[in-house]
Amino acid sequence: PYKRGTAMAINGHVNGDAATPKGPNYERVQIINDEKQFIPELTQQIERWDLHSAGFDYDIVAVFGSQSTGKSTLLNRLFGTNFDVMDETRRQQTTKGIWMCRAKGMNVMVMDVEGTDGRERGEDQDFERKSALFSLASSEVLIVNLWEHQVGLYQGANMGLLKTVFEVNLGIFGKKTADGRNQRTLLLFAIRDHIGTTPLANLQATLTADLQKIWETLSKPPELQDRQLSDYFDLSFVALPHKILAADKFESEVQELRKRFMDKGREDYVFKPAYHKRIPADGVAFYMEGIWEQVQTNKDLDLPTQQELLAQFRCDEISAAALTEFNEQAKPQRRPIESGKVIENLGGMMRAWRSGALERYDRDASRYHQGVYKRKRADLVSVLDSTLSPLFLGQLKNLHKASLVTFKKEMLEGMRGENYNFAEVVAAARERCEKRFLDGAQEALVEGTDWNYEEELELLRNEIRIVADQCRKDETKKMVNAIERNIKKQISDPVEIWLNKPQPDMWDEILKVFRELLEKAESMYLTKAKSFNCTDEENETSLAILRKRAWLALRAKVDEQTTDAAFLTKLRTHFEERFRYDEHGVPRVWKPSDDIDGAFKKARDQTLELIPLYSRINPIDGTLEYSLPSEESDPLSSTDEFDFPATLVIFSETKILDLMSRFRRDADAYYVEAKRSMVSSVAQ
Ligand code: GDP
Ligand code: MG
């Protein structure tokens, strides 16, 4: 917002940065040029003067007075500066403007004002007023330089200047500062070419009275009517001998005066804390630029606003610098987090970066306007946290993933072998998994944020549950399969034996064996399932599956025994045993007297009776009747839908008729064969 001057004027003996040795240098810099422009090199210059990090531990002194009254000469002698002094041989005017220099051996910035004496020449009172405003707004001590012979000349040029100073002062400092105190400034009157006949005390009294008169004639704003000169100014006086006529004395008095600028222990030390304008050294340049801008545009110089603007500017700068360093620290961790890595000690690092950034900010910015400082601090905190938050969340996500992987691995390891307790394996793996997550998540927390890991923990717990459930289901399935295989093996022989021994209670015997096997299987399942923490419902499902599978195993074995071929063989055997053998098991040799027809019919009919017996699983003892609920499908093996009553039927009605007729044909063949055998034996 500030118009930058174009000319950079360093007329000093030191030139260029490259040659500048370490430590402070004492280059002179022009801050306002003869075009009344602010020259923005002051920031860097303050760094070169090594005052940049001085905080409040620095002072500013300015000078005020008529042209060619030896002001620059005095400053140079007092502070070891090198302001231009008018060349006596040529009586040449020095360049107009405001200059600044660092005092040798002190943390002091010295301002020298060069200007034409507007009042005498009737020109450019404007610059004089502006430079007075500018000096007052920034310096603690204003040296008012005047000849001894000007003292008491109430109408003289000096008094006019002082009136300007007072008016300006009321304009600037009439209002109290933000912290409620009056801004005070020391006016140090340097009475030059003091001859000595009039003692300093008299000169002092005259000047004080004159100042008082000026103060009273000042037109003050209504709200400041009753303000006294002493509300704003402390006055101090020093008399200096003629520099040329009493050179030695001049020099020793100046050296004496110098002590009042250096020795903090002295009672007459000039830089009292009350005079300090409370602008941190690193903000002085910006502050002055703002003041000059206001002065130039003839705006009312509102210092509280200036201080706030300064604070905003500087706090932003300081915050940005802290943020840059912080980002450099945080950036390298972003990629590994995004790629799924769990970063060791991430929380520790984040806390360090964050507090580091805030410490840096606090160190430099806390010197500025407190409201602004705090507001910008809150801004900084939220930027820091919004940078860290994705790292935190990423870390949580990665922790979650890594913990779950370990959980799965531990589950598999725990379930190796036969003798494990599933519930214990799950509990142990879950505990270690959650601990790993919680340890990592807690480490990653950063104080001062509202971060938490509850949500991620809940997600993790859910997934643990899902994985454990899946494991349990797999295990149950394996177990049910094993039990099923066992039943299959054990049911095989009894079924085969009983089905080859057709008798009315054949099914009763088979079902008795089946019941026993099933009961054993169910209790085996329940014993094992205890450690699985299965719910009653899950157990019910598993048992139902087990029952159905067992039944189907039985049914499969029955099918195998009742294929057409197998069954017809059984019938043939049964028939043969009755037709071709007598009741003693001796093969028959048919004789003509034998009732072949009767024997044939009897054996055939007895055999035909077997078909209905085999056609349906139908025990005589009703208590042995077995039943299962029919259902759509088996959730574990997803076989087709299951219709229990249908499984009781071995042969359908048509199948029965088919088997009967096929058997009859077989039997008929035996009959014909018996007849033939008899005919042939008779023929022999
Ligand atoms: P400025 O314009 O007020 O800064 O005055 P300068 O420091 O440039 O000095 C103006 C002239 O006054 C120069 O020729 C100096 O040599 C001379 N001068 C400096 N100090 C004194 C002094 O104490 N007494 C007198 N009579 N002349 C001085
Ligand atoms: Mg000068």
XYZ file of C-alpha atoms and ligand atoms in Angstrom:
713
model
C 0.000 0.000 0.000
C 2.960 2.285 0.435
C 4.480 4.192 -2.340
C 8.070 3.160 -2.589
C 10.799 5.683 -3.109
C 13.080 5.118 -6.003
C 16.365 6.463 -4.833
C 18.387 4.593 -2.296
C 20.884 6.865 -0.730
C 23.635 5.522 1.362
C 26.308 8.147 1.516
C 28.284 6.347 4.117
C 31.802 5.087 4.061
C 30.559 1.516 4.115
C 29.266 0.399 0.803
C 27.796 -2.865 -0.386
C 26.863 -6.002 1.453
C 29.668 -8.234 0.298
C 32.301 -6.236 2.135
C 30.203 -5.944 5.268
C 31.828 -7.791 8.146
C 29.796 -9.731 10.637
C 28.229 -7.810 13.484
C 26.556 -4.447 13.332
C 27.679 -1.856 10.869
C 26.901 1.805 11.106
C 25.766 2.638 7.630
C 23.641 5.701 7.280
C 20.373 5.364 5.436
C 17.983 7.897 4.075
C 14.456 6.980 5.031
C 12.621 9.982 3.599
C 14.044 11.480 0.444
C 13.820 15.072 -0.796
C 10.675 14.145 -2.692
C 9.085 13.231 0.604
C 8.993 9.573 -0.268
C 9.641 6.793 2.178
C 12.561 4.643 1.118
C 11.819 1.035 1.929
C 15.364 -0.133 2.573
C 14.987 0.412 6.286
C 13.949 -3.165 7.052
C 17.156 -4.612 5.647
C 19.138 -1.779 7.150
C 17.842 -2.595 10.621
C 18.993 -6.159 10.026
C 22.407 -4.921 8.972
C 22.550 -2.802 12.081
C 21.910 -6.042 13.939
C 18.914 -4.564 15.716
C 16.331 -6.718 13.993
C 15.933 -9.183 16.839
C 16.304 -6.632 19.598
C 12.595 -6.741 20.440
C 11.947 -3.726 22.646
C 15.564 -3.523 23.653
C 16.447 -0.529 21.496
C 15.747 3.210 21.538
C 15.122 5.951 19.053
C 16.255 9.544 19.347
C 15.507 12.367 16.933
C 16.601 15.929 16.610
C 14.630 19.057 16.023
C 15.654 22.627 15.439
C 16.467 25.399 12.998
C 18.671 24.888 10.021
C 22.427 25.132 10.572
C 22.363 25.122 14.343
C 24.884 22.283 14.543
C 22.341 19.470 14.969
C 24.123 16.974 12.743
C 27.439 17.958 14.292
C 26.087 17.252 17.759
C 24.550 13.890 16.776
C 27.801 12.771 15.172
C 29.764 13.676 18.282
C 27.219 12.107 20.634
C 26.566 8.862 18.797
C 29.509 8.323 16.486
C 27.252 8.718 13.485
C 28.200 10.216 10.133
C 25.374 12.523 9.215
C 26.199 15.221 6.698
C 27.482 18.438 8.197
C 27.315 21.655 6.285
C 30.605 22.426 4.708
C 31.765 25.630 6.396
C 33.954 26.710 3.564
C 31.210 26.429 1.008
C 28.158 27.069 3.189
C 26.371 24.515 1.082
C 22.977 23.183 2.001
C 22.790 19.474 2.700
C 20.185 17.322 1.064
C 16.709 17.588 2.427
C 15.147 14.518 4.013
C 15.288 12.310 7.065
C 18.294 10.163 7.765
C 18.927 7.415 10.148
C 21.993 5.825 11.626
C 22.798 3.315 14.333
C 24.655 4.804 17.305
C 28.018 3.274 17.999
C 28.058 1.080 21.082
C 24.354 1.438 21.837
C 21.115 -0.157 20.643
C 19.992 3.253 19.480
C 18.637 4.449 16.174
C 19.357 8.132 15.552
C 17.248 10.253 13.236
C 18.532 13.441 11.673
C 16.248 15.819 9.894
C 17.602 18.007 7.144
C 15.438 20.719 5.805
C 15.317 24.287 4.747
C 14.325 26.640 7.435
C 10.882 27.228 6.111
C 9.959 29.898 8.554
C 12.919 32.080 7.728
C 12.783 31.478 4.046
C 9.018 31.486 3.870
C 8.913 28.138 2.170
C 8.108 24.539 2.850
C 6.746 24.630 6.336
C 5.037 21.495 5.208
C 8.138 19.327 5.433
C 9.013 20.734 8.810
C 5.621 19.853 10.200
C 5.644 16.437 8.675
C 9.071 15.584 9.928
C 8.096 16.772 13.421
C 5.055 14.498 13.341
C 7.119 11.650 12.111
C 9.853 12.113 14.718
C 7.423 12.387 17.587
C 5.461 9.317 16.594
C 8.544 7.182 16.698
C 11.187 8.618 19.058
C 11.507 8.469 22.785
C 13.744 11.461 23.057
C 13.534 14.553 20.915
C 16.608 16.761 21.129
C 15.479 20.338 20.665
C 18.492 22.222 19.412
C 18.761 26.027 19.813
C 21.315 28.793 20.264
C 21.619 30.320 23.651
C 20.812 33.686 22.224
C 17.487 32.382 20.972
C 16.337 31.614 24.486
C 13.660 34.058 25.583
C 12.906 35.149 22.070
C 9.376 34.042 22.477
C 8.419 35.189 19.027
C 11.404 33.573 17.443
C 11.523 30.764 14.986
C 12.192 28.163 17.621
C 9.071 28.865 19.513
C 7.107 28.559 16.331
C 8.641 25.182 15.830
C 7.816 24.160 19.344
C 4.259 25.186 18.926
C 4.188 22.901 15.943
C 5.607 20.086 18.050
C 3.007 20.526 20.756
C 0.112 20.707 18.376
C 1.311 17.715 16.517
C 1.785 15.887 19.755
C -1.769 16.501 20.858
C -2.961 15.272 17.523
C -0.998 12.074 17.781
C -0.938 11.329 21.452
C -4.036 13.106 22.678
C -5.731 9.784 22.847
C -4.387 7.290 25.272
C -2.646 4.234 23.948
C -4.343 0.868 23.803
C -2.987 -0.084 27.220
C -4.383 3.089 28.725
C -1.269 5.100 29.411
C -0.361 8.507 28.086
C 2.401 8.373 25.568
C 5.252 10.437 27.002
C 8.221 11.928 25.230
C 11.337 13.550 26.602
C 12.199 16.941 25.183
C 15.896 17.420 25.710
C 16.823 21.046 25.096
C 20.368 21.427 23.870
C 21.371 25.041 24.338
C 24.245 25.662 21.964
C 27.060 28.200 22.159
C 26.476 28.638 25.843
C 28.734 31.414 26.886
C 28.288 30.774 30.596
C 27.305 34.185 31.878
C 23.700 33.128 32.229
C 23.547 29.990 34.340
C 21.706 26.986 32.901
C 19.106 27.177 35.680
C 18.023 30.625 34.459
C 17.885 29.573 30.856
C 15.902 26.540 31.924
C 13.384 28.669 33.848
C 12.931 31.017 30.917
C 12.411 28.180 28.490
C 10.007 26.362 30.797
C 7.928 29.501 31.217
C 7.910 30.066 27.462
C 6.840 26.484 26.833
C 4.062 26.874 29.330
C 2.878 29.999 27.534
C 2.931 28.211 24.226
C 1.002 25.341 25.701
C -1.681 27.696 26.995
C -2.122 29.462 23.704
C -2.444 26.168 21.885
C -5.854 25.530 20.406
C -6.741 22.222 21.941
C -9.618 19.981 20.996
C -12.492 20.291 23.531
C -11.924 16.907 25.109
C -8.263 17.755 25.787
C -8.801 21.282 27.152
C -7.485 20.586 30.635
C -4.457 18.563 29.617
C -1.142 19.899 30.894
C 2.181 20.060 29.130
C 3.479 17.690 31.799
C 0.856 15.075 30.871
C 2.810 14.441 27.717
C 6.312 15.773 28.093
C 9.226 15.591 30.405
C 11.681 18.445 29.953
C 15.381 18.253 30.326
C 18.093 20.830 29.599
C 21.715 20.781 28.695
C 24.037 23.646 27.785
C 26.940 23.130 25.408
C 29.862 25.470 24.812
C 30.823 26.878 21.433
C 32.160 24.063 19.321
C 34.841 26.107 17.634
C 35.716 28.691 20.218
C 35.715 26.213 23.099
C 36.364 23.011 21.231
C 37.803 20.991 24.136
C 35.100 21.987 26.494
C 32.477 21.301 23.858
C 33.937 17.850 23.381
C 34.027 16.981 27.081
C 30.484 18.241 27.671
C 29.256 16.193 24.736
C 30.994 13.115 26.151
C 29.307 13.838 29.481
C 25.952 14.100 27.718
C 26.641 10.831 25.917
C 26.670 9.062 29.258
C 23.072 10.050 29.818
C 22.197 8.048 26.680
C 24.252 5.048 27.658
C 24.237 4.514 31.376
C 20.954 2.954 32.421
C 21.898 3.292 36.080
C 22.057 7.089 36.022
C 19.239 9.042 37.470
C 19.200 11.323 34.430
C 19.282 8.410 31.974
C 17.198 9.641 29.089
C 15.619 6.472 27.700
C 13.057 5.884 30.429
C 10.696 2.939 29.705
C 7.722 5.315 29.723
C 9.020 6.973 26.558
C 9.262 3.785 24.575
C 6.773 3.592 21.706
C 6.538 -0.204 22.156
C 7.194 -1.041 18.548
C 9.294 -4.224 18.312
C 12.543 -3.569 16.446
C 11.577 -5.882 13.605
C 8.456 -3.793 13.061
C 9.996 -0.343 13.187
C 10.464 -0.041 9.440
C 6.923 -1.059 8.621
C 5.576 1.161 11.373
C 7.512 4.198 10.141
C 6.426 3.564 6.606
C 2.816 3.539 7.765
C 3.281 6.693 9.812
C 4.859 8.476 6.894
C 2.065 7.377 4.601
C -0.442 8.897 6.994
C 1.596 12.029 7.413
C 1.925 12.413 3.681
C -1.762 12.049 2.974
C -2.500 14.515 5.783
C -4.677 12.022 7.517
C -5.149 12.250 11.230
C -2.391 10.218 12.665
C -4.187 7.490 14.524
C -1.475 5.614 16.368
C -3.601 2.813 17.784
C -4.732 2.008 14.258
C -1.154 2.238 13.048
C -0.045 -0.133 15.753
C -2.779 -2.539 14.831
C -1.900 -2.372 11.148
C 1.693 -2.929 12.060
C 0.730 -5.859 14.234
C -1.320 -7.404 11.464
C 1.476 -7.053 8.979
C 4.188 -8.317 11.248
C 2.168 -11.103 12.839
C 1.309 -12.313 9.346
C 4.970 -12.244 8.370
C 6.084 -14.010 11.527
C 3.306 -16.540 11.185
C 4.226 -17.197 7.561
C 7.859 -17.747 8.483
C 6.905 -20.155 11.259
C 4.561 -21.935 8.879
C 7.203 -22.312 6.190
C 9.539 -24.074 8.566
C 6.709 -26.167 9.924
C 5.665 -27.259 6.429
C 9.213 -28.242 5.598
C 9.191 -30.496 8.627
C 5.773 -31.987 8.022
C 5.988 -32.508 4.271
C 8.325 -35.538 4.126
C 5.896 -37.553 6.258
C 2.927 -37.014 3.982
C 3.849 -39.533 1.296
C 4.673 -42.460 3.589
C 1.387 -41.914 5.404
C -0.513 -41.838 2.146
C 1.193 -45.022 1.028
C -0.113 -46.771 4.130
C 2.887 -46.684 6.442
C 2.591 -46.395 10.188
C 5.148 -43.749 11.119
C 7.092 -44.393 14.285
C 6.869 -41.498 16.754
C 4.620 -39.437 14.495
C 2.844 -37.885 17.465
C 6.142 -36.852 19.008
C 7.218 -35.251 15.761
C 3.904 -33.489 15.218
C 3.941 -32.110 18.743
C 7.470 -30.870 18.247
C 6.735 -29.190 14.894
C 3.589 -27.610 16.239
C 5.026 -26.292 19.459
C 8.164 -25.233 17.594
C 6.101 -23.151 15.197
C 4.057 -21.628 18.005
C 7.150 -20.843 20.036
C 8.701 -19.090 17.094
C 5.505 -17.179 16.524
C 5.087 -16.286 20.174
C 8.677 -15.187 20.564
C 8.415 -12.574 17.818
C 4.730 -11.783 17.568
C 3.777 -11.514 21.226
C 5.422 -8.094 21.342
C 2.773 -6.705 19.049
C -0.773 -5.549 19.666
C -2.215 -8.281 21.877
C -5.589 -8.564 20.178
C -3.997 -8.967 16.780
C -1.305 -11.276 18.115
C -3.892 -13.569 19.651
C -6.174 -13.546 16.640
C -3.349 -14.379 14.272
C -2.138 -17.031 16.666
C -5.520 -18.714 16.551
C -5.343 -18.544 12.739
C -1.904 -20.097 12.801
C -3.020 -22.843 15.159
C -5.878 -23.748 12.879
C -3.598 -23.862 9.830
C -1.092 -26.014 11.724
C -3.797 -28.348 12.898
C -5.404 -28.626 9.506
C -2.017 -29.673 8.134
C -1.457 -32.181 10.909
C -4.956 -33.579 10.988
C -4.677 -35.586 7.732
C -1.429 -37.070 9.039
C -3.168 -38.068 12.242
C -6.139 -39.545 10.421
C -3.861 -41.315 7.944
C -1.830 -42.743 10.792
C -5.025 -44.035 12.418
C -6.146 -45.638 9.194
C -2.769 -47.299 8.709
C -2.686 -48.436 12.316
C -6.129 -49.906 11.853
C -5.023 -51.810 8.757
C -1.777 -53.036 10.281
C -3.492 -54.127 13.508
C -6.102 -56.063 11.576
C -3.422 -57.854 9.567
C -1.733 -58.933 12.802
C -5.076 -60.003 14.162
C -5.709 -62.278 11.199
C -2.208 -63.696 11.419
C -2.554 -64.394 15.123
C -5.924 -66.015 14.573
C -4.452 -68.384 12.007
C -1.490 -69.175 14.231
C -3.739 -69.759 17.228
C -6.003 -72.118 15.318
C -3.167 -74.364 14.225
C -3.445 -77.947 15.516
C -6.383 -79.588 17.226
C -6.365 -78.536 20.829
C -7.104 -74.875 20.883
C -9.900 -73.002 22.464
C -11.361 -70.803 19.801
C -12.806 -68.258 22.199
C -9.435 -67.852 23.905
C -7.604 -67.501 20.618
C -10.001 -64.763 19.524
C -9.850 -62.948 22.854
C -6.057 -62.962 22.958
C -5.689 -61.854 19.356
C -8.305 -59.142 19.795
C -6.653 -57.785 22.909
C -3.248 -57.547 21.263
C -4.779 -56.004 18.154
C -6.650 -53.317 20.085
C -3.652 -52.573 22.250
C -1.465 -52.103 19.238
C -3.982 -49.712 17.745
C -4.562 -47.814 20.977
C -0.852 -47.437 21.728
C -0.285 -45.980 18.281
C -3.382 -43.798 18.341
C -2.613 -42.327 21.742
C 0.936 -41.587 20.703
C -0.352 -39.688 17.685
C -2.606 -37.372 19.677
C -1.567 -33.734 19.935
C -2.497 -31.616 22.934
C -4.614 -28.613 22.130
C -6.522 -30.307 19.332
C -9.927 -31.921 19.544
C -8.747 -35.044 17.765
C -9.894 -38.462 18.839
C -9.664 -42.023 17.586
C -12.983 -43.401 18.850
C -14.527 -43.695 15.435
C -11.567 -45.540 13.938
C -11.428 -47.810 16.982
C -15.092 -48.631 16.511
C -14.446 -49.464 12.851
C -11.535 -51.661 13.841
C -13.612 -53.468 16.459
C -16.279 -54.103 13.866
C -13.793 -55.601 11.474
C -12.276 -57.736 14.207
C -15.749 -59.037 14.860
C -16.326 -59.762 11.192
C -13.013 -61.587 10.843
C -13.605 -63.579 14.033
C -17.093 -64.465 12.887
C -15.794 -65.623 9.557
C -13.159 -67.754 11.252
C -15.776 -69.240 13.515
C -18.029 -70.004 10.596
C -15.186 -71.666 8.720
C -14.295 -73.664 11.785
C -17.877 -74.729 12.422
C -18.184 -75.760 8.823
C -15.015 -77.826 9.054
C -16.249 -79.459 12.200
C -19.674 -80.247 10.786
C -18.001 -81.743 7.721
C -15.775 -83.944 9.858
C -18.698 -85.194 11.898
C -20.661 -85.857 8.733
C -17.824 -87.935 7.275
C -17.706 -89.889 10.477
C -21.421 -90.667 10.399
C -21.200 -91.710 6.772
C -18.466 -94.162 7.600
C -20.302 -95.627 10.525
C -23.741 -95.875 8.990
C -22.529 -97.811 5.972
C -22.162 -101.340 7.384
C -25.351 -101.497 9.487
C -27.455 -100.294 6.560
C -25.924 -102.847 4.264
C -26.407 -105.660 6.786
C -30.040 -104.827 7.578
C -31.073 -104.236 4.021
C -29.719 -107.636 3.077
C -31.755 -109.245 5.814
C -35.298 -108.294 4.842
C -37.645 -108.553 7.804
C -40.565 -106.451 9.010
C -38.521 -104.481 11.632
C -35.659 -103.887 9.235
C -36.220 -100.137 9.269
C -36.528 -100.088 13.038
C -33.065 -101.567 13.327
C -31.593 -99.169 10.824
C -33.195 -96.146 12.470
C -32.010 -97.278 15.908
C -28.423 -97.311 14.694
C -28.939 -93.984 12.960
C -30.327 -92.426 16.149
C -27.390 -93.566 18.205
C -24.873 -92.279 15.720
C -26.647 -88.967 15.448
C -26.852 -88.494 19.178
C -23.137 -89.109 19.491
C -22.461 -86.666 16.660
C -24.640 -83.985 18.235
C -22.960 -84.227 21.596
C -19.562 -84.194 19.913
C -20.559 -81.003 18.110
C -21.846 -79.332 21.242
C -18.677 -80.121 23.186
C -16.500 -78.580 20.533
C -18.835 -75.686 19.806
C -18.623 -74.495 23.408
C -15.251 -72.880 22.808
C -16.507 -71.152 19.699
C -18.772 -68.887 21.632
C -21.488 -69.726 19.184
C -24.912 -68.351 19.899
C -27.775 -70.746 20.595
C -29.186 -69.831 17.261
C -25.942 -70.670 15.507
C -25.811 -73.990 17.335
C -29.354 -74.727 16.275
C -28.472 -74.043 12.678
C -25.381 -76.207 12.823
C -27.232 -79.067 14.471
C -30.017 -78.877 11.934
C -27.446 -79.060 9.184
C -25.757 -81.928 10.903
C -29.053 -83.835 11.230
C -29.933 -83.275 7.645
C -26.502 -84.269 6.390
C -26.593 -87.413 8.520
C -30.000 -88.241 7.166
C -28.861 -87.702 3.605
C -25.843 -89.920 4.285
C -28.166 -92.622 5.454
C -30.406 -92.060 2.494
C -27.462 -92.264 0.072
C -26.424 -95.581 1.531
C -30.019 -96.851 1.191
C -30.070 -95.691 -2.432
C -26.861 -97.514 -3.118
C -28.415 -100.693 -1.717
C -31.673 -100.297 -3.617
C -30.586 -99.622 -7.164
C -32.628 -101.693 -9.635
C -29.905 -104.205 -10.120
C -29.056 -104.538 -6.428
C -32.669 -104.736 -5.423
C -33.654 -107.258 -8.112
C -30.721 -109.385 -6.999
C -31.992 -109.231 -3.428
C -35.440 -110.297 -4.651
C -34.016 -113.087 -6.749
C -31.920 -114.347 -3.870
C -34.914 -114.239 -1.566
C -37.043 -116.076 -4.112
C -34.383 -118.655 -4.887
C -33.856 -119.396 -1.246
C -37.520 -120.255 -0.974
C -38.098 -121.963 -4.348
C -34.867 -123.821 -5.063
C -34.058 -124.845 -1.538
C -36.207 -126.685 0.954
C -36.802 -125.564 4.500
C -33.517 -127.267 5.496
C -31.513 -125.356 2.975
C -31.054 -128.384 0.718
C -31.388 -127.793 -3.056
C -34.532 -129.208 -4.430
C -34.666 -131.833 -7.170
C -38.152 -131.644 -8.562
C -40.046 -134.859 -8.923
C -43.332 -135.203 -10.812
C -45.142 -135.656 -7.498
C -43.897 -132.259 -6.298
C -46.298 -129.322 -6.259
C -44.109 -127.039 -8.283
C -46.923 -124.607 -8.917
C -47.758 -124.281 -5.205
C -44.120 -123.840 -4.183
C -43.570 -121.352 -6.945
C -46.564 -119.266 -5.990
C -45.638 -119.263 -2.320
C -42.066 -118.256 -2.903
C -43.076 -115.647 -5.444
C -45.733 -114.090 -3.256
C -43.463 -113.992 -0.225
C -40.857 -112.253 -2.294
C -43.313 -109.807 -3.760
C -44.202 -108.802 -0.222
C -40.687 -107.446 0.180
C -41.244 -104.715 -2.367
C -43.640 -102.659 -0.226
C -41.343 -103.250 2.784
C -38.395 -101.684 0.951
C -40.464 -99.052 -0.818
C -40.667 -96.737 2.176
C -38.688 -96.062 5.335
C -41.415 -97.106 7.646
C -40.550 -98.468 11.106
C -43.061 -100.583 12.982
C -42.283 -98.793 16.220
C -43.840 -95.357 15.836
C -41.420 -93.803 18.355
C -38.619 -94.548 15.964
C -40.190 -92.538 13.225
C -37.717 -89.823 12.286
C -38.558 -86.444 10.918
C -36.730 -83.322 9.788
C -38.053 -79.913 8.862
C -38.073 -79.338 5.157
C -36.359 -76.209 3.959
C -35.369 -74.257 0.946
C -31.646 -74.955 0.947
C -28.660 -75.758 3.078
C -26.870 -72.531 4.097
C -23.512 -74.284 4.486
C -23.434 -76.334 1.315
C -26.229 -74.658 -0.603
C -27.637 -77.860 -1.997
C -31.040 -77.898 -3.616
C -34.143 -77.554 -1.549
C -34.880 -80.294 0.858
C -38.220 -82.101 1.161
C -38.075 -84.551 4.042
C -41.254 -86.611 3.438
C -40.048 -87.269 -0.102
C -36.854 -88.779 1.288
C -38.870 -91.430 3.119
C -40.008 -92.846 -0.205
C -37.596 -95.365 -1.719
C -39.737 -96.594 -4.578
C -42.572 -94.695 -6.178
C -45.818 -96.414 -7.110
C -44.810 -96.832 -10.731
C -41.396 -98.026 -9.651
C -43.073 -100.650 -7.496
C -45.138 -101.861 -10.446
C -42.070 -101.895 -12.670
C -40.034 -103.824 -10.127
C -42.870 -106.275 -9.609
C -43.214 -107.022 -13.263
C -39.461 -107.327 -13.726
C -39.280 -109.682 -10.780
C -42.189 -111.694 -12.068
C -40.347 -112.241 -15.322
C -37.287 -113.418 -13.411
C -39.438 -115.698 -11.261
C -41.211 -117.040 -14.334
C -37.866 -117.977 -15.769
C -37.052 -119.951 -12.624
C -40.411 -121.672 -12.888
C -39.830 -122.694 -16.495
C -36.365 -123.865 -15.620
C -37.778 -125.990 -12.721
C -40.342 -127.564 -15.021
C -37.724 -128.378 -17.607
C -35.394 -129.881 -15.086
C -38.174 -132.178 -13.931
C -39.096 -133.236 -17.479
C -35.508 -134.028 -18.262
C -35.007 -136.034 -15.077
C -38.159 -138.066 -15.872
C -36.975 -138.642 -19.412
C -33.713 -140.173 -18.204
P 22.575 21.494 11.089
O 22.094 22.046 9.828
O 21.800 21.988 12.229
O 22.687 20.024 11.044
O 24.048 22.048 11.321
P 25.429 21.384 10.946
O 25.803 20.337 11.918
O 25.431 20.991 9.504
O 26.394 22.601 11.154
C 26.178 23.830 10.521
C 27.378 24.662 10.725
O 27.531 25.024 12.086
C 28.655 23.972 10.321
O 29.475 24.856 9.602
C 29.284 23.595 11.647
O 30.709 23.583 11.627
C 28.793 24.670 12.582
N 28.712 24.283 13.950
C 28.553 23.002 14.404
N 28.477 23.015 15.735
C 28.564 24.302 16.144
C 28.537 24.933 17.397
O 28.421 24.298 18.464
N 28.638 26.291 17.399
C 28.729 26.975 16.251
N 28.803 28.274 16.336
N 28.799 26.433 15.048
C 28.704 25.088 14.993
Mg 22.138 18.709 9.577
